[in-house]
Amino acid sequence: MSKEFDLQYSIIPSNPEAHIFTVSLTINNPDPSGQKLRMPAWIPGSYMIRDFARTIITLSACSGERTLNTTKLDKSTWQVEACDTSLTIQYEVYAWDLSVRSAHLDTTHGFFNGTSVFMEVIGQADKSCLVEILPPEGENYKKWKVATSMSQLDAELHNFGTYYANDYDELVDHPVELGNFTLATFYVADTPHDIVLTGKHNADMKRLCDDLEKICRTHINMFGELPKMERYVFLVMVVGDGYGGLEHRSSTALLCSRNDLPLTNQQEISEEYRTFLGLCSHEYFHTWNVKRIKPEAYLPYDLSQETYTRQLWAFEGITSYYDDLGLVRSGVISRESYLELLGQTMTRVYRGEGRLKQSAAESSFDTWTKFYKQDESAPNNIVSYYTKGALIALALDLAIRQATSHQSSLDTVMQRLWQEHGKPMIGVPEAHIEQMSSEIAGIDLSNFFQRYLYNTDDIPFDELMGQVGIQWQLQPTTNLDDKGGKFIDDIDKTLTWIGARIANESTGAKLVHVLDNGPAQKAGLAAGDIIIAINNIRTSKQNIDKLLAPYSINDRLLIHAFRRDELMQFELTLEKAPLSTCAMKLQESPDESQLHALNNWLKR
Ligand code: ZN
């Protein structure tokens, strides 16, 4: 092995049947007073303490022939006996978490994030790392390949061998997929972009490449350049039912459902495929926003404990705004389709009273204990910095456009953030984006941020969307599957609601969330209750809309429901459905200035 690397990691799927990776780490110049090593407590992009050390099974250390003692100092830290020559530690990692945040290994494939498998050598986080990725032993694994954005040293492209990272931060920011996956490559900005699909699927790879290329190009054009990288990799795990994504500096790990992917000869864009492209667009936008343009508090990351910022509304919210906007700007979806998506995002915010109790800035700060630890009270008590942040971004974009007669926009803010912070890797101080937005708008926006970011005021979308020739309205929810976004011209003023979100349960209709001040809450029903009958008729999620349809506002219903194993009886008075579903449509005859504004906004 090369001597020029201070740290040499080696990882092998040593026992795929038992889901075990074996990792060895050689430290050329260990701390002479006893080297400390630590596993991260969290992975960047997913703000929850996960204590990855809990999946370390056995650990040993040696220096040449000599075995060294190791001591655990706390939940994540080990200390090796003092030694003045190079030392090697070896440990086993249990990998059975099929998510984008951790590691997974079986006889069909392996996946790992560095944060789940590579220990940090304390005091040497800035040292260069050689990474040897070895294949599992046995005939069954002969066809396995490697997909990662990590830099190759001796390894051939998509093969086992040696890779390297310049420091620990880089080492843990290139997830790795091992297996017999489907691979396609397209080029944008002279840079290869791989799409890697693991799992059973029948996806049209050409269609995927064509659509992703347009989306990537749109984001690159907005920022002016793709950050320097050898290649970008979309690592996709395809399952029957799943959804998730995590951003990295030159790749993203995604989890999707088989039905999300386009089939050969499928012309239209299904709602599921649109969602998948939105997810890809989101993670790709993060290549700039959060992976390079970062909150000051994340430079460097402290992976041993929670790290606080009030800026996730910008790093996740602005990204959530541009993900769907990127789809329409790239021409992958129509304007009508975009307005539907935007209406759905708004609906997710407006359907929760939590938006009136927690600000987007508070939601960012408390992500560790609230957004990432949601319970049944979430819609009542918290707001998402993703969705509310996206709405703040939209309002900010339209406000800057109006103040500057469309000379500047949120695009201008992002371009400046890239030039002044992302490219030179200078952290973004708290509240800096607000000041920069005011400068670019040429007007003082502090009142805007005070109201919509630090307080819980609803944003005046009727007025804002009117500027770009779009009619915005709040309408009642029509049925349990109504996600919003579909404009209703003649609103039915007699629609009722019970004030709960419902999931299917074999024995009845389960209340997942009971909304504040709604009829279900007033009747005494609680989250977790399973409604089995309404007015003595058996009830399920499938028939509840139909069962309730004949009843009117103020009608009283007899509800039978189980709470745990106890059958209970409730009297529920139906109420008028609130106006909490958002929808938009293009105005029929917009004037010249509205049309100009609309074109300027959606089509660059
Ligand atoms: Zn994100």
Coordinates of C-alpha atoms and ligand atoms in Angstrom, one line a residue:
M1 CA 0.0 0.0 0.0
S2 CA 1.1 3.5 -0.7
K3 CA 3.1 5.3 2.0
E4 CA 1.9 8.8 1.1
F5 CA -1.5 8.3 2.8
D6 CA -1.5 8.9 6.5
L7 CA -4.6 6.6 7.1
Q8 CA -5.4 3.4 5.3
Y9 CA -8.9 2.1 5.4
S10 CA -9.9 -1.3 4.0
I11 CA -13.5 -2.5 3.8
I12 CA -14.8 -5.9 2.8
P13 CA -18.4 -7.4 2.8
S14 CA -16.9 -10.2 4.9
N15 CA -20.2 -12.0 5.6
P16 CA -23.1 -10.8 3.4
E17 CA -25.3 -13.6 4.8
A18 CA -24.9 -12.1 8.3
H19 CA -24.9 -8.5 7.1
I20 CA -21.4 -7.9 8.3
F21 CA -18.7 -5.6 6.8
T22 CA -15.2 -5.9 8.2
V23 CA -13.1 -2.7 8.3
S24 CA -9.5 -2.3 9.1
L25 CA -7.7 1.0 9.6
T26 CA -3.9 1.5 9.7
I27 CA -2.7 4.7 11.4
N28 CA 0.9 5.5 10.4
N29 CA 1.5 8.0 13.2
P30 CA -0.9 7.3 16.1
D31 CA -1.1 9.6 19.1
P32 CA 1.8 8.4 21.3
S33 CA -0.3 8.9 24.4
G34 CA -2.9 6.4 23.1
Q35 CA -4.9 6.9 19.9
K36 CA -8.6 7.8 20.2
L37 CA -11.1 6.8 17.6
R38 CA -14.7 7.9 17.2
M39 CA -17.9 6.9 15.3
P40 CA -20.2 9.8 14.2
A41 CA -23.4 10.3 16.1
W42 CA -25.2 11.7 13.0
I43 CA -24.9 11.9 9.3
P44 CA -24.9 15.3 7.6
G45 CA -28.3 16.1 5.9
S46 CA -30.3 14.0 8.4
Y47 CA -30.5 16.0 11.6
M48 CA -31.0 13.3 14.2
I49 CA -28.7 11.6 16.7
R50 CA -28.3 8.0 15.4
D51 CA -25.2 6.9 17.3
F52 CA -23.6 4.8 14.5
A53 CA -21.2 3.2 17.0
R54 CA -24.1 1.0 18.1
T55 CA -23.6 -1.2 15.0
I56 CA -19.9 -1.9 15.8
I57 CA -19.8 -5.5 17.0
T58 CA -16.2 -6.4 17.8
L59 CA -13.0 -4.4 17.7
S60 CA -9.4 -5.2 18.1
A61 CA -6.1 -3.4 17.7
C62 CA -2.5 -4.5 17.1
S63 CA 0.9 -3.1 16.2
G64 CA 2.8 -5.6 14.2
E65 CA 2.6 -8.8 16.1
R66 CA 1.6 -7.1 19.3
T67 CA -2.0 -7.0 20.4
L68 CA -3.0 -3.6 21.9
N69 CA -5.6 -3.1 24.6
T70 CA -8.6 -0.9 23.7
T71 CA -10.9 0.9 26.1
K72 CA -14.3 2.4 25.5
L73 CA -14.4 6.1 26.7
D74 CA -18.0 6.9 25.9
K75 CA -20.8 5.7 23.6
S76 CA -18.9 6.5 20.4
T77 CA -15.2 6.7 21.4
W78 CA -12.5 4.1 21.8
Q79 CA -8.9 4.6 23.1
V80 CA -6.1 2.3 22.0
E81 CA -3.2 1.5 24.3
A82 CA -0.2 3.8 23.8
C83 CA 2.1 2.7 21.0
D84 CA 4.9 4.5 19.1
T85 CA 4.8 2.7 15.8
S86 CA 2.0 2.4 13.3
L87 CA -1.1 0.5 14.5
T88 CA -4.0 -1.2 12.9
I89 CA -7.5 -1.6 14.3
Q90 CA -10.0 -4.0 12.9
Y91 CA -13.8 -4.0 13.6
E92 CA -17.0 -5.6 12.3
V93 CA -20.0 -3.5 11.4
Y94 CA -23.6 -4.8 11.4
A95 CA -25.3 -3.4 8.2
W96 CA -29.0 -4.0 8.1
D97 CA -30.7 -0.6 7.6
L98 CA -32.2 -0.2 4.2
S99 CA -32.3 3.6 4.2
V100 CA -30.2 6.3 2.6
R101 CA -28.7 7.2 6.0
S102 CA -26.8 4.1 7.0
A103 CA -25.5 0.8 5.7
H104 CA -27.1 -2.4 4.3
L105 CA -25.6 -5.7 3.2
D106 CA -27.1 -9.0 2.1
T107 CA -26.4 -11.5 -0.7
T108 CA -27.9 -9.2 -3.3
H109 CA -26.0 -6.0 -2.7
G110 CA -24.1 -3.8 -0.3
F111 CA -24.5 -0.1 0.5
F112 CA -22.7 2.1 3.0
N113 CA -22.3 5.7 4.0
G114 CA -18.8 6.4 5.4
T115 CA -20.5 7.6 8.7
S116 CA -21.7 4.1 9.3
V117 CA -18.4 2.3 8.7
F118 CA -15.4 4.6 8.9
M119 CA -14.1 5.6 12.4
E120 CA -12.6 9.1 12.7
V121 CA -9.0 9.1 14.0
I122 CA -9.2 11.9 16.5
G123 CA -6.6 14.6 15.9
Q124 CA -6.1 13.4 12.3
A125 CA -9.4 14.4 10.6
D126 CA -7.4 16.5 8.1
K127 CA -5.2 13.7 7.0
S128 CA -5.5 11.9 3.6
C129 CA -7.1 8.5 3.5
L130 CA -6.6 5.6 1.2
V131 CA -9.7 3.4 0.9
E132 CA -9.4 -0.2 -0.3
I133 CA -12.8 -1.6 -1.3
L134 CA -12.7 -5.4 -1.5
P135 CA -15.2 -7.8 -3.0
P136 CA -16.9 -10.5 -1.0
E137 CA -15.5 -13.9 -1.5
G138 CA -17.3 -16.6 -3.5
E139 CA -18.6 -17.4 -6.9
N140 CA -22.0 -15.7 -6.2
Y141 CA -20.3 -12.3 -6.1
K142 CA -18.2 -12.5 -9.2
K143 CA -20.4 -10.0 -11.1
W144 CA -20.4 -7.3 -8.4
K145 CA -19.3 -3.9 -9.3
V146 CA -18.7 -0.6 -7.4
A147 CA -20.6 2.7 -7.8
T148 CA -19.3 5.8 -5.9
S149 CA -18.2 9.3 -6.5
M150 CA -15.1 8.7 -4.4
S151 CA -11.8 9.3 -6.3
Q152 CA -10.3 6.2 -7.8
L153 CA -6.6 5.5 -7.1
D154 CA -5.8 2.1 -8.6
A155 CA -9.4 0.9 -9.0
E156 CA -10.8 0.8 -12.5
L157 CA -14.0 2.7 -13.1
H158 CA -16.9 0.9 -11.3
N159 CA -14.6 -1.8 -9.9
F160 CA -13.1 -3.0 -6.6
G161 CA -9.7 -1.6 -5.7
T162 CA -8.3 1.5 -4.1
Y163 CA -9.9 4.9 -3.8
Y164 CA -8.9 7.9 -1.8
A165 CA -10.2 10.9 0.1
N166 CA -8.2 14.0 1.1
D167 CA -9.7 14.2 4.6
Y168 CA -12.3 12.6 6.9
D169 CA -15.0 15.0 5.8
E170 CA -14.5 13.9 2.2
L171 CA -14.2 10.2 3.2
V172 CA -17.7 10.1 4.7
D173 CA -19.3 12.1 1.9
H174 CA -19.1 9.5 -0.9
P175 CA -21.5 6.6 -0.2
V176 CA -20.7 3.4 -2.0
E177 CA -23.0 0.8 -3.7
L178 CA -21.8 -2.7 -4.3
G179 CA -23.6 -5.3 -6.4
N180 CA -24.8 -6.2 -9.9
F181 CA -26.7 -3.0 -10.6
T182 CA -28.0 -1.3 -13.7
L183 CA -25.9 1.6 -14.8
A184 CA -26.4 4.4 -17.3
T185 CA -24.2 7.5 -17.9
F186 CA -25.0 10.9 -19.4
Y187 CA -22.9 14.0 -19.6
V188 CA -23.6 17.5 -18.4
A189 CA -21.0 20.3 -18.2
D190 CA -18.4 17.9 -19.6
T191 CA -18.9 15.8 -16.4
P192 CA -20.1 12.2 -16.4
H193 CA -23.3 11.6 -14.4
D194 CA -24.1 8.0 -13.5
I195 CA -27.5 6.6 -12.7
V196 CA -27.2 3.4 -10.7
L197 CA -30.3 1.3 -10.0
T198 CA -30.2 -1.5 -7.5
G199 CA -33.2 -3.8 -7.0
K200 CA -35.7 -5.3 -9.4
H201 CA -37.1 -2.8 -12.0
N202 CA -38.0 -2.3 -15.6
A203 CA -37.1 1.3 -15.9
D204 CA -36.5 3.0 -19.2
M205 CA -32.9 4.1 -18.7
K206 CA -32.8 6.3 -21.7
R207 CA -35.8 8.3 -20.6
L208 CA -34.3 8.7 -17.2
C209 CA -31.1 10.0 -18.6
D210 CA -32.8 12.4 -20.9
D211 CA -35.0 13.9 -18.2
L212 CA -32.3 14.0 -15.6
E213 CA -29.9 15.7 -18.0
K214 CA -32.4 18.5 -18.6
I215 CA -32.9 19.0 -14.9
C216 CA -29.2 19.0 -14.0
R217 CA -28.5 21.4 -16.9
T218 CA -31.2 23.8 -15.6
H219 CA -29.6 24.0 -12.1
I220 CA -26.1 24.3 -13.5
N221 CA -27.2 27.2 -15.7
M222 CA -28.9 28.9 -12.8
F223 CA -25.7 28.8 -10.7
G224 CA -23.4 29.4 -13.7
E225 CA -21.3 26.3 -13.3
L226 CA -21.1 22.8 -11.8
P227 CA -18.8 22.7 -8.8
K228 CA -15.5 20.9 -9.7
M229 CA -15.9 17.2 -9.6
E230 CA -14.8 14.1 -11.5
R231 CA -18.3 12.6 -11.8
Y232 CA -21.7 12.8 -10.2
V233 CA -23.6 9.7 -9.2
F234 CA -27.3 9.0 -8.5
L235 CA -27.3 5.9 -6.3
V236 CA -30.9 4.6 -6.4
M237 CA -32.2 1.7 -4.3
V238 CA -35.5 0.5 -5.9
V239 CA -38.0 -1.2 -3.6
G240 CA -41.7 -2.1 -3.7
D241 CA -42.6 0.9 -1.5
G242 CA -40.2 3.5 -0.3
Y243 CA -39.1 7.1 -0.6
G244 CA -36.0 9.0 0.6
G245 CA -33.0 10.9 -0.4
L246 CA -29.8 12.2 1.0
E247 CA -27.4 14.7 -0.6
H248 CA -23.6 14.4 -0.9
R249 CA -21.0 16.6 -2.5
S250 CA -20.8 14.6 -5.8
S251 CA -23.6 12.1 -5.4
T252 CA -26.9 11.3 -3.8
A253 CA -28.4 8.2 -2.3
L254 CA -32.0 7.7 -3.1
L255 CA -34.7 5.2 -2.2
C256 CA -37.7 4.9 -4.5
S257 CA -40.7 2.7 -5.3
R258 CA -40.6 0.5 -8.4
N259 CA -43.7 2.3 -9.7
D260 CA -42.0 5.7 -9.6
L261 CA -39.7 4.8 -12.5
P262 CA -40.8 5.2 -16.1
L263 CA -41.4 2.1 -18.3
T264 CA -40.2 1.8 -21.9
N265 CA -42.7 3.4 -24.3
Q266 CA -44.5 5.2 -21.4
Q267 CA -45.1 8.7 -22.9
E268 CA -46.7 10.7 -20.2
I269 CA -45.2 11.6 -16.9
S270 CA -47.0 9.8 -14.1
E271 CA -47.5 11.5 -10.7
E272 CA -45.1 9.0 -9.2
Y273 CA -42.4 9.7 -11.8
R274 CA -42.9 13.4 -11.3
T275 CA -42.3 12.9 -7.6
F276 CA -39.2 10.9 -8.3
L277 CA -37.8 13.6 -10.7
G278 CA -38.6 16.2 -8.0
L279 CA -36.5 14.2 -5.5
C280 CA -33.6 13.9 -7.9
S281 CA -33.9 17.6 -8.7
H282 CA -33.9 18.4 -4.9
E283 CA -30.8 16.4 -4.1
Y284 CA -28.9 17.7 -7.2
F285 CA -29.7 21.3 -6.1
H286 CA -28.1 20.5 -2.7
T287 CA -24.8 20.0 -4.7
W288 CA -24.6 23.8 -4.3
N289 CA -27.0 24.6 -1.5
V290 CA -25.9 23.0 1.7
K291 CA -23.0 20.8 0.4
R292 CA -21.0 23.9 -0.5
I293 CA -23.0 27.0 0.4
K294 CA -23.2 25.9 4.1
P295 CA -24.4 27.4 7.4
E296 CA -21.3 28.7 9.3
A297 CA -22.2 26.2 12.1
Y298 CA -21.5 23.3 9.7
L299 CA -17.9 24.3 8.8
P300 CA -16.6 22.0 10.0
Y301 CA -19.3 19.5 11.0
D302 CA -19.2 18.4 14.5
L303 CA -20.5 14.8 14.1
S304 CA -20.3 14.0 17.8
Q305 CA -23.3 16.1 18.9
E306 CA -26.2 18.2 17.7
T307 CA -25.3 21.3 15.7
Y308 CA -27.7 24.2 15.7
T309 CA -28.7 26.7 13.0
R310 CA -31.9 28.7 12.3
Q311 CA -31.1 28.5 8.6
L312 CA -32.5 25.1 7.5
W313 CA -35.5 27.0 6.1
A314 CA -33.0 28.3 3.5
F315 CA -30.9 25.1 3.0
E316 CA -33.9 22.8 2.8
G317 CA -36.7 25.2 2.0
I318 CA -35.0 27.1 -0.8
T319 CA -33.9 23.7 -2.2
S320 CA -37.5 22.4 -1.9
Y321 CA -38.6 25.5 -3.8
Y322 CA -36.1 25.0 -6.6
D323 CA -36.7 21.2 -6.9
D324 CA -40.1 21.5 -8.6
L325 CA -39.3 24.9 -10.2
G326 CA -36.4 23.0 -11.9
L327 CA -38.8 20.6 -13.4
V328 CA -40.9 23.3 -15.1
R329 CA -37.9 25.4 -16.1
S330 CA -36.3 22.4 -17.7
G331 CA -39.5 21.7 -19.6
V332 CA -39.9 18.2 -18.1
I333 CA -43.4 19.2 -16.7
S334 CA -45.9 21.8 -17.8
R335 CA -46.8 25.0 -16.1
E336 CA -50.2 23.5 -15.0
S337 CA -48.4 20.5 -13.5
Y338 CA -46.0 22.9 -11.7
L339 CA -48.9 24.9 -10.2
E340 CA -50.4 21.6 -9.0
L341 CA -47.2 20.7 -7.2
L342 CA -46.9 24.2 -5.7
G343 CA -50.5 23.9 -4.5
Q344 CA -49.7 20.6 -2.9
T345 CA -46.8 22.1 -1.0
M346 CA -48.9 25.0 0.2
T347 CA -51.6 22.6 1.2
R348 CA -49.2 20.6 3.4
V349 CA -48.5 23.9 5.3
Y350 CA -52.1 25.2 5.5
R351 CA -53.6 21.9 6.7
G352 CA -51.7 22.1 10.0
E353 CA -52.4 24.5 12.9
G354 CA -48.7 24.0 13.8
R355 CA -47.9 26.6 11.3
L356 CA -49.4 29.2 13.7
K357 CA -47.4 27.9 16.7
Q358 CA -43.9 27.3 15.4
S359 CA -41.9 29.6 13.0
A360 CA -39.7 28.2 10.2
A361 CA -36.7 29.5 12.1
E362 CA -37.7 27.7 15.3
S363 CA -38.4 24.5 13.2
S364 CA -34.9 24.7 11.8
F365 CA -33.3 25.1 15.2
D366 CA -35.3 22.4 16.9
T367 CA -35.1 19.9 14.0
W368 CA -33.1 17.4 16.2
T369 CA -36.0 17.0 18.7
K370 CA -39.1 18.0 16.7
F371 CA -39.0 17.7 12.9
Y372 CA -36.9 14.5 13.1
K373 CA -38.9 13.1 16.0
Q374 CA -42.4 13.7 14.9
D375 CA -45.3 12.1 16.7
E376 CA -49.1 12.2 16.2
S377 CA -49.3 15.8 17.3
A378 CA -47.0 17.1 14.5
P379 CA -49.7 18.8 12.3
N380 CA -51.0 20.6 15.4
N381 CA -47.8 21.7 17.0
I382 CA -45.0 22.1 14.4
V383 CA -44.3 23.3 10.9
S384 CA -41.9 21.8 8.4
Y385 CA -38.9 24.0 7.4
Y386 CA -39.0 22.2 4.1
T387 CA -42.6 23.2 3.1
K388 CA -42.9 26.5 5.0
G389 CA -39.3 27.3 3.9
A390 CA -40.3 26.6 0.2
L391 CA -43.2 29.0 0.6
I392 CA -40.9 31.7 2.1
A393 CA -38.5 31.2 -0.8
L394 CA -41.4 31.6 -3.3
A395 CA -42.6 34.7 -1.6
L396 CA -39.1 36.1 -1.4
D397 CA -38.5 35.4 -5.1
L398 CA -41.7 37.2 -6.1
A399 CA -40.9 40.1 -3.7
I400 CA -37.4 40.6 -5.1
R401 CA -38.8 40.4 -8.7
Q402 CA -41.4 43.0 -7.9
A403 CA -39.0 45.3 -6.2
T404 CA -36.5 45.2 -9.0
S405 CA -38.9 45.2 -12.0
H406 CA -37.6 41.6 -12.7
Q407 CA -34.0 42.6 -12.9
S408 CA -33.1 40.5 -9.9
S409 CA -34.7 37.5 -8.2
L410 CA -33.9 34.7 -5.7
D411 CA -31.7 33.3 -8.6
T412 CA -29.5 36.4 -8.0
V413 CA -29.3 35.6 -4.3
M414 CA -28.3 32.0 -5.0
Q415 CA -25.7 33.0 -7.6
R416 CA -24.2 35.5 -5.1
L417 CA -24.2 32.9 -2.3
W418 CA -22.4 30.5 -4.6
Q419 CA -19.7 33.0 -5.6
E420 CA -19.2 34.5 -2.1
H421 CA -19.7 31.4 0.1
G422 CA -20.0 28.1 -1.8
K423 CA -17.1 28.4 -4.2
P424 CA -14.6 29.7 -1.6
M425 CA -16.2 27.5 1.1
I426 CA -16.9 30.3 3.5
G427 CA -19.8 29.5 5.9
V428 CA -23.0 31.6 5.7
P429 CA -23.5 33.4 9.1
E430 CA -27.0 33.3 10.7
A431 CA -29.3 35.9 9.1
H432 CA -26.9 36.7 6.3
I433 CA -29.2 35.5 3.5
E434 CA -31.8 37.9 4.8
Q435 CA -29.4 40.9 4.6
M436 CA -28.2 39.8 1.2
S437 CA -31.8 39.5 0.0
S438 CA -32.5 43.1 1.1
E439 CA -29.4 44.4 -0.7
I440 CA -30.3 42.6 -3.9
A441 CA -34.0 43.7 -3.7
G442 CA -32.9 47.3 -3.0
I443 CA -35.5 47.5 -0.2
D444 CA -35.5 46.6 3.5
L445 CA -37.0 43.1 3.8
S446 CA -36.5 42.8 7.5
N447 CA -40.3 43.1 8.1
F448 CA -40.8 40.3 5.6
F449 CA -38.5 38.0 7.4
Q450 CA -39.8 39.1 10.8
R451 CA -43.3 38.1 9.8
Y452 CA -42.9 35.0 7.7
L453 CA -39.6 33.5 9.0
Y454 CA -39.4 34.4 12.7
N455 CA -43.2 34.6 13.3
T456 CA -46.0 32.6 12.0
D457 CA -47.9 35.0 9.8
D458 CA -49.5 33.5 6.7
I459 CA -48.0 34.7 3.5
P460 CA -50.4 36.8 1.3
F461 CA -50.3 34.5 -1.7
D462 CA -53.5 35.8 -3.3
E463 CA -51.7 39.1 -3.9
L464 CA -48.2 37.7 -4.6
M465 CA -49.4 35.2 -7.2
G466 CA -51.6 37.8 -8.8
Q467 CA -48.5 39.7 -9.9
V468 CA -47.6 36.7 -12.1
G469 CA -51.1 36.3 -13.5
I470 CA -52.0 33.3 -11.3
Q471 CA -55.3 33.0 -9.4
W472 CA -54.8 31.5 -5.9
Q473 CA -57.4 30.2 -3.6
L474 CA -58.1 28.3 -0.4
Q475 CA -60.8 25.6 -0.9
P476 CA -62.2 22.8 1.2
T477 CA -60.8 19.3 1.1
T478 CA -63.0 17.2 -1.1
N479 CA -62.0 13.7 0.1
L480 CA -59.4 11.8 2.1
D481 CA -57.1 11.5 -0.9
D482 CA -57.2 15.2 -1.8
K483 CA -53.6 16.4 -1.7
G484 CA -54.5 19.8 -3.0
G485 CA -53.3 21.7 -6.1
K486 CA -56.4 21.0 -8.2
F487 CA -58.3 24.3 -8.7
I488 CA -62.1 24.0 -8.1
D489 CA -64.2 26.7 -9.8
D490 CA -67.4 26.1 -8.0
I491 CA -66.6 25.5 -4.4
D492 CA -69.2 23.2 -2.6
K493 CA -70.0 25.2 0.6
T494 CA -71.8 22.2 2.1
L495 CA -68.7 19.9 2.5
T496 CA -68.2 18.6 6.0
W497 CA -65.1 17.2 7.8
I498 CA -64.4 15.3 10.9
G499 CA -61.0 16.8 11.5
A500 CA -58.7 13.8 11.4
R501 CA -56.2 12.1 9.1
I502 CA -57.0 8.4 8.6
A503 CA -55.0 5.3 7.7
N504 CA -56.2 1.9 6.8
E505 CA -56.2 -0.8 9.5
S506 CA -57.6 -4.3 9.0
T507 CA -60.2 -3.7 11.7
G508 CA -61.4 -0.2 10.7
A509 CA -60.3 3.4 10.1
K510 CA -57.3 4.4 12.2
L511 CA -56.9 8.0 13.3
V512 CA -53.3 9.0 12.6
H513 CA -53.7 12.6 13.5
V514 CA -56.6 14.3 15.3
L515 CA -56.5 17.9 14.2
D516 CA -56.8 20.8 16.8
N517 CA -60.3 22.1 17.3
G518 CA -61.8 19.7 14.8
P519 CA -65.0 17.7 15.4
A520 CA -63.1 14.4 16.2
Q521 CA -61.1 16.2 18.9
K522 CA -64.2 17.9 20.3
A523 CA -65.9 14.5 20.4
G524 CA -63.0 13.0 22.5
L525 CA -61.5 10.8 19.8
A526 CA -57.7 10.5 19.9
A527 CA -54.8 9.6 17.7
G528 CA -54.5 5.8 17.5
D529 CA -58.2 5.2 17.9
I530 CA -59.7 2.8 15.4
I531 CA -63.2 3.7 14.2
I532 CA -65.1 0.5 13.5
A533 CA -68.6 1.9 13.0
I534 CA -70.4 5.2 12.1
N535 CA -74.1 5.3 13.0
N536 CA -73.8 1.5 13.4
I537 CA -72.4 0.8 9.9
R538 CA -69.0 -0.9 9.7
T539 CA -66.3 1.6 8.7
S540 CA -62.9 1.5 7.0
K541 CA -60.7 4.0 5.3
Q542 CA -62.1 3.0 1.9
N543 CA -65.7 3.6 2.8
I544 CA -65.5 6.5 5.2
D545 CA -65.9 9.3 2.6
K546 CA -69.0 7.5 1.2
L547 CA -70.4 6.8 4.6
L548 CA -70.2 10.5 5.6
A549 CA -71.4 11.9 2.3
P550 CA -75.2 11.9 3.1
Y551 CA -74.7 13.9 6.3
S552 CA -74.7 17.6 6.6
I553 CA -73.2 20.3 8.8
N554 CA -74.3 20.0 12.4
D555 CA -75.5 16.4 12.0
R556 CA -74.6 14.2 15.0
L557 CA -72.9 10.9 14.4
L558 CA -72.6 7.9 16.7
I559 CA -69.0 6.6 16.5
H560 CA -67.8 3.3 17.8
A561 CA -64.0 3.1 18.1
F562 CA -61.4 1.0 19.9
R563 CA -58.8 2.8 22.1
R564 CA -56.2 0.1 22.7
D565 CA -58.5 -2.9 23.4
E566 CA -61.4 -1.0 24.9
L567 CA -64.5 -0.3 22.8
M568 CA -65.7 3.3 23.3
Q569 CA -68.6 5.3 22.0
F570 CA -68.5 8.9 20.9
E571 CA -70.9 11.5 19.7
L572 CA -69.4 13.6 16.9
T573 CA -71.0 16.8 15.4
L574 CA -70.1 17.3 11.8
E575 CA -68.7 20.7 10.9
K576 CA -68.2 22.7 7.7
A577 CA -64.9 21.7 6.1
P578 CA -62.3 24.5 6.6
L579 CA -60.6 26.2 3.7
S580 CA -57.2 24.6 4.1
T581 CA -56.5 23.2 0.7
C582 CA -54.6 25.4 -1.8
A583 CA -54.9 25.5 -5.5
M584 CA -53.9 27.8 -8.3
K585 CA -54.6 28.4 -12.0
L586 CA -53.4 30.7 -14.7
Q587 CA -55.7 33.7 -15.0
E588 CA -57.8 33.7 -18.2
S589 CA -56.7 37.0 -19.5
P590 CA -53.5 38.2 -17.8
D591 CA -52.3 41.7 -18.8
E592 CA -48.9 42.4 -20.5
S593 CA -47.0 42.9 -17.2
Q594 CA -48.4 39.8 -15.6
L595 CA -47.4 37.7 -18.7
H596 CA -44.0 39.2 -18.7
A597 CA -43.6 38.4 -15.0
L598 CA -44.8 34.9 -15.4
N599 CA -42.5 34.1 -18.3
N600 CA -39.6 35.7 -16.5
W601 CA -40.3 33.5 -13.5
L602 CA -41.0 30.1 -15.0
K603 CA -39.0 30.2 -18.2
R604 CA -35.6 31.7 -18.0
Ligands
ZN1 ZN -32.9 18.3 1.2

